[in-house]
Amino acid sequence: MKGVEITVTVLLASVVLGYLMAFIAGFCRLSSNVILRKFTGFYVEVFRGTSLIVQLFWLYYALPILFGIEIGSNFWAGVLAISLNYGAYMSEVVRSSILSVAKGQTEASTALNMSRFQRMRLVIFPQAVRMMLPEFGNYLILMLKSTSLVSLIGMMDILYYGDILRSSNLSQAPTVYLLVLVFYFILALPLIWLTKKMESASKKGVAS
Amino acid sequence: MNWSWDIFFESFPIIIEGLGITIALTIACYLFALLFGFVWTLLRQIPIKPVRWILLWIMEFIRSTPPLVQLFFIYYAWPMVPVVGMTLDPFTSAVLGLGIHYSTYIGEVYRTGINSVDKGQWEASRALNFSTRRKWTKIILPQAIPPTIPMLGNYLIIMFKEVPLASTIGVVGILAMANNYGADHWRYLEPLTIVAILFLVLSYPSAILVNKLERKFNRRFDKKGAVSND
């Protein structure tokens, strides 16, 4: 199966971009600048409110027409769609975990005369990250599942090769698709394991 | 090429036609997932440990593999399966595929709902010598159902957004309508934008509604928690 490589590449690229997006958008929504806050709010609502497959098609077919931008390849269209979509979802995770850090922590660090930046970096953020971890793990698995969509815009991932195999040998369809499913599951297994690890890590040492 | 309002208004009614099918499919998938999720919850109660373990892995398998592949499996591969195989039309395959996929999630929702009922409530109903039926209908379910409602609402929205996947196996919902239009007139921008707007218009208000529900239930539980802590 040659498609595994592409699937993994798409996954890695969207994970990196998606997390980046999540943190940027998460922080922007907490910023004191109204315009920044409203703008990211708009981004998050648009990407959460529409379906990923629609976004994918829109980025792939519509964007080049609208702005004359060629995203370059279906690879970037796929990665952008997945990372923008999940970035929007995960920015909510970032936001809510930062908000859920106990208020006393903010007050204590203010009392210690820390600057805003120091407060975020040294006190709030490390605690918030721990709360984000299990959710991030879940989104990793969701992202893996959504990479299968890129075959629809012509990328040669696992599903694409599965489809080709099937069309050349119709009676083998059950075996082929089962194999594709198993491949995805094998890719997901380390992620599932990681998620469980993260969950226990996030529980450790947290006074509740 | 630029944005053209002519094409926007020309393609609008065509795409709206697909909306009925998208909504019908969403509801059908959702009902199927609600029912089938219940089956998972029941199966998880089987007292034989290896069976439970196998079921757990089957659930994990369905959850962590892409619904798109599952759709293809049911639509293209199911007819080829020996003995039980039969041809399904696209709509039924979509209901089965997406329904089974999300039923694993919904089964978990039920489970957390039941788990959220305080242990003392089970003990108390046993102490009062309630019959199984009375215990479930009078004590457990009235407490287990409210916390699951916002979560179930969320899944309805998620499924609505996932249903366009069915266009890949030929269910003519809004996305398929837009793609057909795009292929015929070589204009993808306007039809696809309409689809995106329609999704926003439909899912954003429902998301707000679910949020409100959630807050309402949360407040109720907070009050209860506060009372019991005093």
GROMACS .gro file of C-alpha atoms in nm:
model
  438
    1MET     CA    1   0.000   0.000   0.000
    2LYS     CA    2   0.175   0.311  -0.126
    3GLY     CA    3  -0.095   0.543   0.001
    4VAL     CA    4   0.011   0.517   0.364
    5GLU     CA    5   0.292   0.762   0.304
    6ILE     CA    6   0.060   1.031   0.171
    7THR     CA    7  -0.194   0.976   0.448
    8VAL     CA    8   0.073   1.012   0.712
    9THR     CA    9   0.221   1.320   0.545
   10VAL     CA   10  -0.117   1.488   0.521
   11LEU     CA   11  -0.187   1.397   0.881
   12LEU     CA   12   0.142   1.535   1.010
   13ALA     CA   13   0.116   1.857   0.812
   14SER     CA   14  -0.242   1.920   0.922
   15VAL     CA   15  -0.163   1.835   1.282
   16VAL     CA   16   0.119   2.088   1.297
   17LEU     CA   17  -0.079   2.359   1.118
   18GLY     CA   18  -0.396   2.274   1.306
   19TYR     CA   19  -0.236   2.304   1.650
   20LEU     CA   20  -0.071   2.627   1.544
   21MET     CA   21  -0.407   2.761   1.430
   22ALA     CA   22  -0.568   2.642   1.752
   23PHE     CA   23  -0.324   2.828   1.973
   24ILE     CA   24  -0.326   3.143   1.764
   25ALA     CA   25  -0.704   3.153   1.743
   26GLY     CA   26  -0.746   3.048   2.105
   27PHE     CA   27  -0.527   3.331   2.227
   28CYS     CA   28  -0.677   3.583   1.987
   29ARG     CA   29  -1.023   3.510   2.121
   30LEU     CA   30  -0.898   3.587   2.470
   31SER     CA   31  -0.722   3.905   2.369
   32SER     CA   32  -0.844   4.240   2.489
   33ASN     CA   33  -0.852   4.376   2.133
   34VAL     CA   34  -1.215   4.375   2.023
   35ILE     CA   35  -1.148   4.360   1.650
   36LEU     CA   36  -0.907   4.071   1.686
   37ARG     CA   37  -1.152   3.889   1.909
   38LYS     CA   38  -1.448   3.937   1.678
   39PHE     CA   39  -1.246   3.842   1.374
   40THR     CA   40  -1.124   3.513   1.520
   41GLY     CA   41  -1.472   3.451   1.655
   42PHE     CA   42  -1.599   3.480   1.302
   43TYR     CA   43  -1.333   3.242   1.172
   44VAL     CA   44  -1.412   2.985   1.438
   45GLU     CA   45  -1.787   3.000   1.382
   46VAL     CA   46  -1.756   2.973   1.004
   47PHE     CA   47  -1.529   2.673   1.016
   48ARG     CA   48  -1.722   2.502   1.289
   49GLY     CA   49  -2.055   2.573   1.129
   50THR     CA   50  -1.984   2.428   0.787
   51SER     CA   51  -1.894   2.081   0.691
   52LEU     CA   52  -1.531   1.981   0.635
   53ILE     CA   53  -1.604   1.824   0.299
   54VAL     CA   54  -1.768   2.148   0.183
   55GLN     CA   55  -1.465   2.347   0.297
   56LEU     CA   56  -1.238   2.107   0.116
   57PHE     CA   57  -1.425   2.145  -0.209
   58TRP     CA   58  -1.450   2.517  -0.161
   59LEU     CA   59  -1.078   2.557  -0.108
   60TYR     CA   60  -0.998   2.329  -0.396
   61TYR     CA   61  -1.247   2.448  -0.658
   62ALA     CA   62  -1.369   2.789  -0.554
   63LEU     CA   63  -1.074   2.970  -0.402
   64PRO     CA   64  -0.856   2.969  -0.713
   65ILE     CA   65  -1.144   3.118  -0.911
   66LEU     CA   66  -1.229   3.383  -0.655
   67PHE     CA   67  -0.891   3.532  -0.587
   68GLY     CA   68  -0.686   3.386  -0.864
   69ILE     CA   69  -0.486   3.212  -0.594
   70GLU     CA   70  -0.361   2.874  -0.693
   71ILE     CA   71  -0.305   2.701  -0.364
   72GLY     CA   72  -0.051   2.511  -0.562
   73SER     CA   73  -0.166   2.159  -0.523
   74ASN     CA   74  -0.439   1.942  -0.388
   75PHE     CA   75  -0.200   1.861  -0.107
   76TRP     CA   76  -0.214   2.211   0.032
   77ALA     CA   77  -0.586   2.240  -0.026
   78GLY     CA   78  -0.637   1.924   0.176
   79VAL     CA   79  -0.399   2.020   0.453
   80LEU     CA   80  -0.540   2.372   0.475
   81ALA     CA   81  -0.899   2.251   0.491
   82ILE     CA   82  -0.827   1.996   0.762
   83SER     CA   83  -0.606   2.222   0.970
   84LEU     CA   84  -0.835   2.524   0.947
   85ASN     CA   85  -1.136   2.311   1.035
   86TYR     CA   86  -0.981   2.132   1.330
   87GLY     CA   87  -0.789   2.443   1.429
   88ALA     CA   88  -1.124   2.611   1.482
   89TYR     CA   89  -1.251   2.324   1.696
   90MET     CA   90  -0.933   2.302   1.897
   91SER     CA   91  -0.911   2.676   1.953
   92GLU     CA   92  -1.224   2.632   2.163
   93VAL     CA   93  -1.042   2.368   2.365
   94VAL     CA   94  -0.750   2.607   2.415
   95ARG     CA   95  -0.981   2.889   2.514
   96SER     CA   96  -1.189   2.691   2.758
   97SER     CA   97  -0.890   2.531   2.927
   98ILE     CA   98  -0.722   2.867   2.977
   99LEU     CA   99  -1.045   3.003   3.118
  100SER     CA  100  -1.086   2.707   3.348
  101VAL     CA  101  -0.756   2.757   3.525
  102ALA     CA  102  -0.859   2.861   3.871
  103LYS     CA  103  -0.897   3.234   3.916
  104GLY     CA  104  -0.686   3.232   4.229
  105GLN     CA  105  -0.386   3.144   4.013
  106THR     CA  106  -0.422   3.465   3.817
  107GLU     CA  107  -0.466   3.664   4.131
  108ALA     CA  108  -0.168   3.502   4.300
  109SER     CA  109   0.059   3.572   4.006
  110THR     CA  110  -0.061   3.931   3.994
  111ALA     CA  111   0.017   3.956   4.361
  112LEU     CA  112   0.368   3.830   4.286
  113ASN     CA  113   0.402   4.124   4.049
  114MET     CA  114   0.436   3.918   3.733
  115SER     CA  115   0.382   4.081   3.399
  116ARG     CA  116   0.090   3.968   3.183
  117PHE     CA  117   0.320   3.770   2.959
  118GLN     CA  118   0.503   3.607   3.248
  119ARG     CA  119   0.174   3.519   3.409
  120MET     CA  120   0.051   3.344   3.097
  121ARG     CA  121   0.378   3.170   3.022
  122LEU     CA  122   0.476   3.057   3.369
  123VAL     CA  123   0.153   3.005   3.559
  124ILE     CA  124  -0.161   2.978   3.350
  125PHE     CA  125  -0.042   2.814   3.033
  126PRO     CA  126   0.137   2.512   3.183
  127GLN     CA  127  -0.175   2.428   3.377
  128ALA     CA  128  -0.406   2.483   3.083
  129VAL     CA  129  -0.199   2.264   2.851
  130ARG     CA  130  -0.243   1.971   3.082
  131MET     CA  131  -0.618   2.010   3.058
  132MET     CA  132  -0.601   2.032   2.679
  133LEU     CA  133  -0.403   1.712   2.631
  134PRO     CA  134  -0.679   1.450   2.630
  135GLU     CA  135  -0.896   1.658   2.397
  136PHE     CA  136  -0.601   1.711   2.165
  137GLY     CA  137  -0.555   1.336   2.153
  138ASN     CA  138  -0.915   1.288   2.051
  139TYR     CA  139  -0.879   1.545   1.777
  140LEU     CA  140  -0.568   1.365   1.650
  141ILE     CA  141  -0.779   1.058   1.582
  142LEU     CA  142  -1.052   1.268   1.423
  143MET     CA  143  -0.793   1.430   1.199
  144LEU     CA  144  -0.662   1.093   1.093
  145LYS     CA  145  -1.014   0.995   0.994
  146SER     CA  146  -1.067   1.313   0.801
  147THR     CA  147  -0.753   1.265   0.595
  148SER     CA  148  -0.946   1.003   0.400
  149LEU     CA  149  -1.138   1.293   0.243
  150VAL     CA  150  -0.837   1.413   0.047
  151SER     CA  151  -0.880   1.120  -0.189
  152LEU     CA  152  -1.189   1.304  -0.314
  153ILE     CA  153  -0.976   1.587  -0.453
  154GLY     CA  154  -0.747   1.342  -0.618
  155MET     CA  155  -0.473   1.279  -0.368
  156MET     CA  156  -0.327   0.933  -0.375
  157ASP     CA  157  -0.380   0.828  -0.016
  158ILE     CA  158  -0.476   0.490   0.124
  159LEU     CA  159  -0.838   0.517   0.020
  160TYR     CA  160  -0.744   0.628  -0.331
  161TYR     CA  161  -0.534   0.319  -0.387
  162GLY     CA  162  -0.804   0.108  -0.230
  163ASP     CA  163  -1.051   0.247  -0.480
  164ILE     CA  164  -0.819   0.173  -0.770
  165LEU     CA  165  -0.766  -0.182  -0.650
  166ARG     CA  166  -1.138  -0.229  -0.617
  167SER     CA  167  -1.221  -0.100  -0.961
  168SER     CA  168  -0.967  -0.330  -1.120
  169ASN     CA  169  -1.107  -0.629  -0.938
  170LEU     CA  170  -1.469  -0.584  -0.839
  171SER     CA  171  -1.529  -0.908  -0.655
  172GLN     CA  172  -1.241  -0.827  -0.420
  173ALA     CA  173  -1.416  -0.517  -0.287
  174PRO     CA  174  -1.486  -0.649   0.064
  175THR     CA  175  -1.126  -0.757   0.115
  176VAL     CA  176  -0.988  -0.433  -0.022
  177TYR     CA  177  -1.201  -0.204   0.190
  178LEU     CA  178  -1.154  -0.416   0.497
  179LEU     CA  179  -0.782  -0.390   0.440
  180VAL     CA  180  -0.810  -0.013   0.404
  181LEU     CA  181  -1.004   0.002   0.731
  182VAL     CA  182  -0.743  -0.212   0.902
  183PHE     CA  183  -0.469   0.016   0.774
  184TYR     CA  184  -0.642   0.318   0.922
  185PHE     CA  185  -0.690   0.131   1.245
  186ILE     CA  186  -0.322   0.040   1.261
  187LEU     CA  187  -0.239   0.408   1.213
  188ALA     CA  188  -0.490   0.501   1.481
  189LEU     CA  189  -0.365   0.253   1.741
  190PRO     CA  190  -0.062   0.456   1.852
  191LEU     CA  191  -0.285   0.763   1.865
  192ILE     CA  192  -0.537   0.583   2.084
  193TRP     CA  193  -0.256   0.473   2.309
  194LEU     CA  194  -0.120   0.826   2.318
  195THR     CA  195  -0.460   0.965   2.409
  196LYS     CA  196  -0.492   0.725   2.701
  197LYS     CA  197  -0.142   0.822   2.815
  198MET     CA  198  -0.230   1.189   2.793
  199GLU     CA  199  -0.546   1.136   2.990
  200SER     CA  200  -0.365   0.975   3.277
  201ALA     CA  201  -0.090   1.236   3.257
  202SER     CA  202  -0.340   1.516   3.278
  203LYS     CA  203  -0.503   1.364   3.582
  204LYS     CA  204  -0.180   1.315   3.769
  205GLY     CA  205  -0.102   1.571   4.031
  206VAL     CA  206  -0.402   1.790   3.972
  207ALA     CA  207  -0.584   1.884   4.285
  208SER     CA  208  -0.952   1.860   4.215
  209MET     CA  209  -1.327   3.479  -1.357
  210ASN     CA  210  -1.501   3.671  -1.089
  211TRP     CA  211  -1.792   3.640  -0.857
  212SER     CA  212  -2.119   3.660  -1.048
  213TRP     CA  213  -2.450   3.725  -0.881
  214ASP     CA  214  -2.634   3.596  -1.189
  215ILE     CA  215  -2.492   3.253  -1.139
  216PHE     CA  216  -2.545   3.278  -0.768
  217PHE     CA  217  -2.918   3.334  -0.812
  218GLU     CA  218  -2.945   3.088  -1.097
  219SER     CA  219  -2.793   2.803  -0.901
  220PHE     CA  220  -2.960   2.887  -0.573
  221PRO     CA  221  -3.299   2.715  -0.636
  222ILE     CA  222  -3.124   2.412  -0.784
  223ILE     CA  223  -2.917   2.362  -0.473
  224ILE     CA  224  -3.211   2.420  -0.243
  225GLU     CA  225  -3.369   2.117  -0.408
  226GLY     CA  226  -3.098   1.901  -0.257
  227LEU     CA  227  -3.155   2.043   0.088
  228GLY     CA  228  -3.460   1.824   0.153
  229ILE     CA  229  -3.259   1.511   0.090
  230THR     CA  230  -2.971   1.630   0.307
  231ILE     CA  231  -3.207   1.699   0.595
  232ALA     CA  232  -3.398   1.373   0.548
  233LEU     CA  233  -3.072   1.183   0.542
  234THR     CA  234  -2.950   1.359   0.855
  235ILE     CA  235  -3.265   1.267   1.043
  236ALA     CA  236  -3.263   0.908   0.920
  237CYS     CA  237  -2.896   0.863   1.014
  238TYR     CA  238  -2.954   1.024   1.349
  239LEU     CA  239  -3.250   0.805   1.439
  240PHE     CA  240  -3.058   0.497   1.332
  241ALA     CA  241  -2.760   0.600   1.541
  242LEU     CA  242  -2.983   0.670   1.843
  243LEU     CA  243  -3.134   0.322   1.821
  244PHE     CA  244  -2.812   0.143   1.743
  245GLY     CA  245  -2.627   0.329   2.016
  246PHE     CA  246  -2.872   0.175   2.256
  247VAL     CA  247  -2.776  -0.169   2.124
  248TRP     CA  248  -2.409  -0.098   2.201
  249THR     CA  249  -2.498   0.007   2.554
  250LEU     CA  250  -2.694  -0.312   2.608
  251LEU     CA  251  -2.420  -0.528   2.457
  252ARG     CA  252  -2.166  -0.370   2.690
  253GLN     CA  253  -2.366  -0.514   2.980
  254ILE     CA  254  -2.296  -0.874   2.878
  255PRO     CA  255  -2.143  -1.036   3.183
  256ILE     CA  256  -1.888  -1.248   2.992
  257LYS     CA  257  -1.558  -1.067   3.000
  258PRO     CA  258  -1.394  -1.180   2.671
  259VAL     CA  259  -1.713  -1.094   2.480
  260ARG     CA  260  -1.716  -0.749   2.634
  261TRP     CA  261  -1.353  -0.705   2.549
  262ILE     CA  262  -1.409  -0.799   2.185
  263LEU     CA  263  -1.705  -0.563   2.164
  264LEU     CA  264  -1.495  -0.284   2.305
  265TRP     CA  265  -1.236  -0.331   2.034
  266ILE     CA  266  -1.501  -0.349   1.763
  267MET     CA  267  -1.636  -0.018   1.886
  268GLU     CA  268  -1.288   0.128   1.895
  269PHE     CA  269  -1.230   0.001   1.542
  270ILE     CA  270  -1.545   0.163   1.407
  271ARG     CA  271  -1.472   0.487   1.590
  272SER     CA  272  -1.117   0.529   1.477
  273THR     CA  273  -1.152   0.449   1.109
  274PRO     CA  274  -1.285   0.701   0.858
  275PRO     CA  275  -1.662   0.707   0.798
  276LEU     CA  276  -1.593   0.767   0.431
  277VAL     CA  277  -1.423   0.429   0.399
  278GLN     CA  278  -1.707   0.268   0.592
  279LEU     CA  279  -1.954   0.422   0.351
  280PHE     CA  280  -1.759   0.286   0.056
  281PHE     CA  281  -1.741  -0.050   0.226
  282ILE     CA  282  -2.116  -0.072   0.271
  283TYR     CA  283  -2.203   0.066  -0.070
  284TYR     CA  284  -1.943  -0.099  -0.291
  285ALA     CA  285  -1.827  -0.400  -0.097
  286TRP     CA  286  -2.137  -0.524   0.080
  287PRO     CA  287  -2.296  -0.665  -0.239
  288MET     CA  288  -1.984  -0.875  -0.293
  289VAL     CA  289  -1.980  -1.030   0.052
  290PRO     CA  290  -2.070  -1.396   0.014
  291VAL     CA  291  -2.386  -1.536   0.172
  292VAL     CA  292  -2.525  -1.221   0.338
  293GLY     CA  293  -2.436  -0.969   0.071
  294MET     CA  294  -2.704  -0.770  -0.102
  295THR     CA  295  -2.722  -0.455  -0.305
  296LEU     CA  296  -2.830  -0.147  -0.115
  297ASP     CA  297  -2.937   0.179  -0.267
  298PRO     CA  298  -2.720   0.484  -0.188
  299PHE     CA  299  -2.961   0.631   0.066
  300THR     CA  300  -2.985   0.313   0.273
  301SER     CA  301  -2.610   0.260   0.260
  302ALA     CA  302  -2.553   0.613   0.380
  303VAL     CA  303  -2.796   0.565   0.669
  304LEU     CA  304  -2.629   0.237   0.763
  305GLY     CA  305  -2.273   0.362   0.722
  306LEU     CA  306  -2.301   0.694   0.901
  307GLY     CA  307  -2.555   0.553   1.146
  308ILE     CA  308  -2.328   0.272   1.258
  309HIS     CA  309  -2.028   0.503   1.277
  310TYR     CA  310  -2.200   0.754   1.501
  311SER     CA  311  -2.387   0.493   1.703
  312THR     CA  312  -2.056   0.407   1.869
  313TYR     CA  313  -2.028   0.765   1.984
  314ILE     CA  314  -2.388   0.784   2.092
  315GLY     CA  315  -2.352   0.459   2.284
  316GLU     CA  316  -2.081   0.630   2.486
  317VAL     CA  317  -2.315   0.923   2.551
  318TYR     CA  318  -2.576   0.687   2.693
  319ARG     CA  319  -2.315   0.521   2.907
  320THR     CA  320  -2.193   0.848   3.056
  321GLY     CA  321  -2.554   0.944   3.117
  322ILE     CA  322  -2.620   0.628   3.312
  323ASN     CA  323  -2.287   0.655   3.494
  324SER     CA  324  -2.367   1.010   3.596
  325VAL     CA  325  -2.650   0.888   3.817
  326ASP     CA  326  -2.524   0.888   4.170
  327LYS     CA  327  -2.441   0.548   4.312
  328GLY     CA  328  -2.652   0.613   4.618
  329GLN     CA  329  -2.959   0.636   4.394
  330TRP     CA  330  -2.910   0.279   4.278
  331GLU     CA  331  -2.860   0.161   4.632
  332ALA     CA  332  -3.156   0.356   4.759
  333SER     CA  333  -3.387   0.213   4.495
  334ARG     CA  334  -3.271  -0.134   4.585
  335ALA     CA  335  -3.320  -0.062   4.954
  336LEU     CA  336  -3.674   0.052   4.881
  337ASN     CA  337  -3.729  -0.279   4.702
  338PHE     CA  338  -3.821  -0.124   4.368
  339SER     CA  339  -3.881  -0.359   4.077
  340THR     CA  340  -3.631  -0.335   3.791
  341ARG     CA  341  -3.884  -0.158   3.574
  342ARG     CA  342  -3.979   0.093   3.837
  343LYS     CA  343  -3.617   0.152   3.924
  344TRP     CA  344  -3.534   0.241   3.564
  345THR     CA  345  -3.843   0.442   3.478
  346LYS     CA  346  -3.880   0.629   3.806
  347ILE     CA  347  -3.528   0.670   3.937
  348ILE     CA  348  -3.248   0.609   3.691
  349LEU     CA  349  -3.372   0.729   3.353
  350PRO     CA  350  -3.522   1.060   3.470
  351GLN     CA  351  -3.179   1.147   3.603
  352ALA     CA  352  -2.972   0.988   3.327
  353ILE     CA  353  -3.151   1.146   3.031
  354PRO     CA  354  -3.119   1.522   3.100
  355PRO     CA  355  -2.738   1.537   3.094
  356THR     CA  356  -2.728   1.347   2.765
  357ILE     CA  357  -2.961   1.585   2.582
  358PRO     CA  358  -2.706   1.859   2.503
  359MET     CA  359  -2.454   1.595   2.393
  360LEU     CA  360  -2.711   1.432   2.167
  361GLY     CA  361  -2.791   1.774   2.024
  362ASN     CA  362  -2.424   1.822   1.947
  363TYR     CA  363  -2.416   1.493   1.762
  364LEU     CA  364  -2.715   1.595   1.555
  365ILE     CA  365  -2.521   1.900   1.436
  366ILE     CA  366  -2.207   1.696   1.377
  367MET     CA  367  -2.403   1.447   1.170
  368PHE     CA  368  -2.564   1.721   0.968
  369LYS     CA  369  -2.216   1.836   0.876
  370GLU     CA  370  -2.102   1.483   0.799
  371VAL     CA  371  -2.393   1.389   0.576
  372PRO     CA  372  -2.249   1.552   0.258
  373LEU     CA  373  -2.010   1.256   0.258
  374ALA     CA  374  -2.299   1.062   0.114
  375SER     CA  375  -2.266   1.260  -0.207
  376THR     CA  376  -1.963   1.044  -0.282
  377ILE     CA  377  -2.182   0.737  -0.320
  378GLY     CA  378  -2.444   0.923  -0.518
  379VAL     CA  379  -2.699   1.055  -0.270
  380VAL     CA  380  -2.806   1.380  -0.430
  381GLY     CA  381  -2.794   1.620  -0.137
  382ILE     CA  382  -2.688   1.984  -0.153
  383LEU     CA  383  -2.322   1.912  -0.208
  384ALA     CA  384  -2.390   1.676  -0.497
  385MET     CA  385  -2.626   1.934  -0.646
  386ALA     CA  386  -2.358   2.201  -0.623
  387ASN     CA  387  -2.093   1.976  -0.772
  388ASN     CA  388  -2.321   1.875  -1.058
  389TYR     CA  389  -2.396   2.236  -1.128
  390GLY     CA  390  -2.027   2.316  -1.116
  391ALA     CA  391  -1.946   2.039  -1.359
  392ASP     CA  392  -2.222   2.142  -1.601
  393HIS     CA  393  -2.150   2.514  -1.609
  394TRP     CA  394  -1.786   2.506  -1.512
  395ARG     CA  395  -1.859   2.740  -1.222
  396TYR     CA  396  -1.779   2.598  -0.882
  397LEU     CA  397  -1.739   2.917  -0.685
  398GLU     CA  398  -2.100   3.028  -0.650
  399PRO     CA  399  -2.268   2.689  -0.593
  400LEU     CA  400  -2.011   2.580  -0.336
  401THR     CA  401  -2.037   2.912  -0.157
  402ILE     CA  402  -2.413   2.868  -0.140
  403VAL     CA  403  -2.365   2.528   0.019
  404ALA     CA  404  -2.129   2.674   0.278
  405ILE     CA  405  -2.374   2.953   0.358
  406LEU     CA  406  -2.663   2.710   0.388
  407PHE     CA  407  -2.465   2.502   0.633
  408LEU     CA  408  -2.383   2.805   0.841
  409VAL     CA  409  -2.741   2.927   0.839
  410LEU     CA  410  -2.871   2.590   0.953
  411SER     CA  411  -2.607   2.474   1.196
  412TYR     CA  412  -2.516   2.797   1.370
  413PRO     CA  413  -2.859   2.862   1.527
  414SER     CA  414  -2.883   2.500   1.633
  415ALA     CA  415  -2.540   2.523   1.791
  416ILE     CA  416  -2.657   2.823   1.991
  417LEU     CA  417  -2.968   2.633   2.093
  418VAL     CA  418  -2.763   2.338   2.214
  419ASN     CA  419  -2.540   2.575   2.405
  420LYS     CA  420  -2.840   2.724   2.579
  421LEU     CA  421  -2.971   2.379   2.667
  422GLU     CA  422  -2.635   2.285   2.807
  423ARG     CA  423  -2.621   2.592   3.024
  424LYS     CA  424  -2.973   2.530   3.147
  425PHE     CA  425  -2.895   2.175   3.253
  426ASN     CA  426  -2.563   2.272   3.401
  427ARG     CA  427  -2.726   2.532   3.619
  428ARG     CA  428  -2.974   2.278   3.746
  429PHE     CA  429  -2.700   2.036   3.836
  430ASP     CA  430  -2.495   2.305   3.999
  431LYS     CA  431  -2.784   2.387   4.226
  432LYS     CA  432  -2.828   2.024   4.317
  433GLY     CA  433  -2.458   1.985   4.380
  434ALA     CA  434  -2.456   2.292   4.599
  435VAL     CA  435  -2.745   2.158   4.803
  436SER     CA  436  -2.587   1.819   4.858
  437ASN     CA  437  -2.255   1.974   4.955
  438ASP     CA  438  -2.403   2.192   5.224
   0.00000   0.00000   0.00000
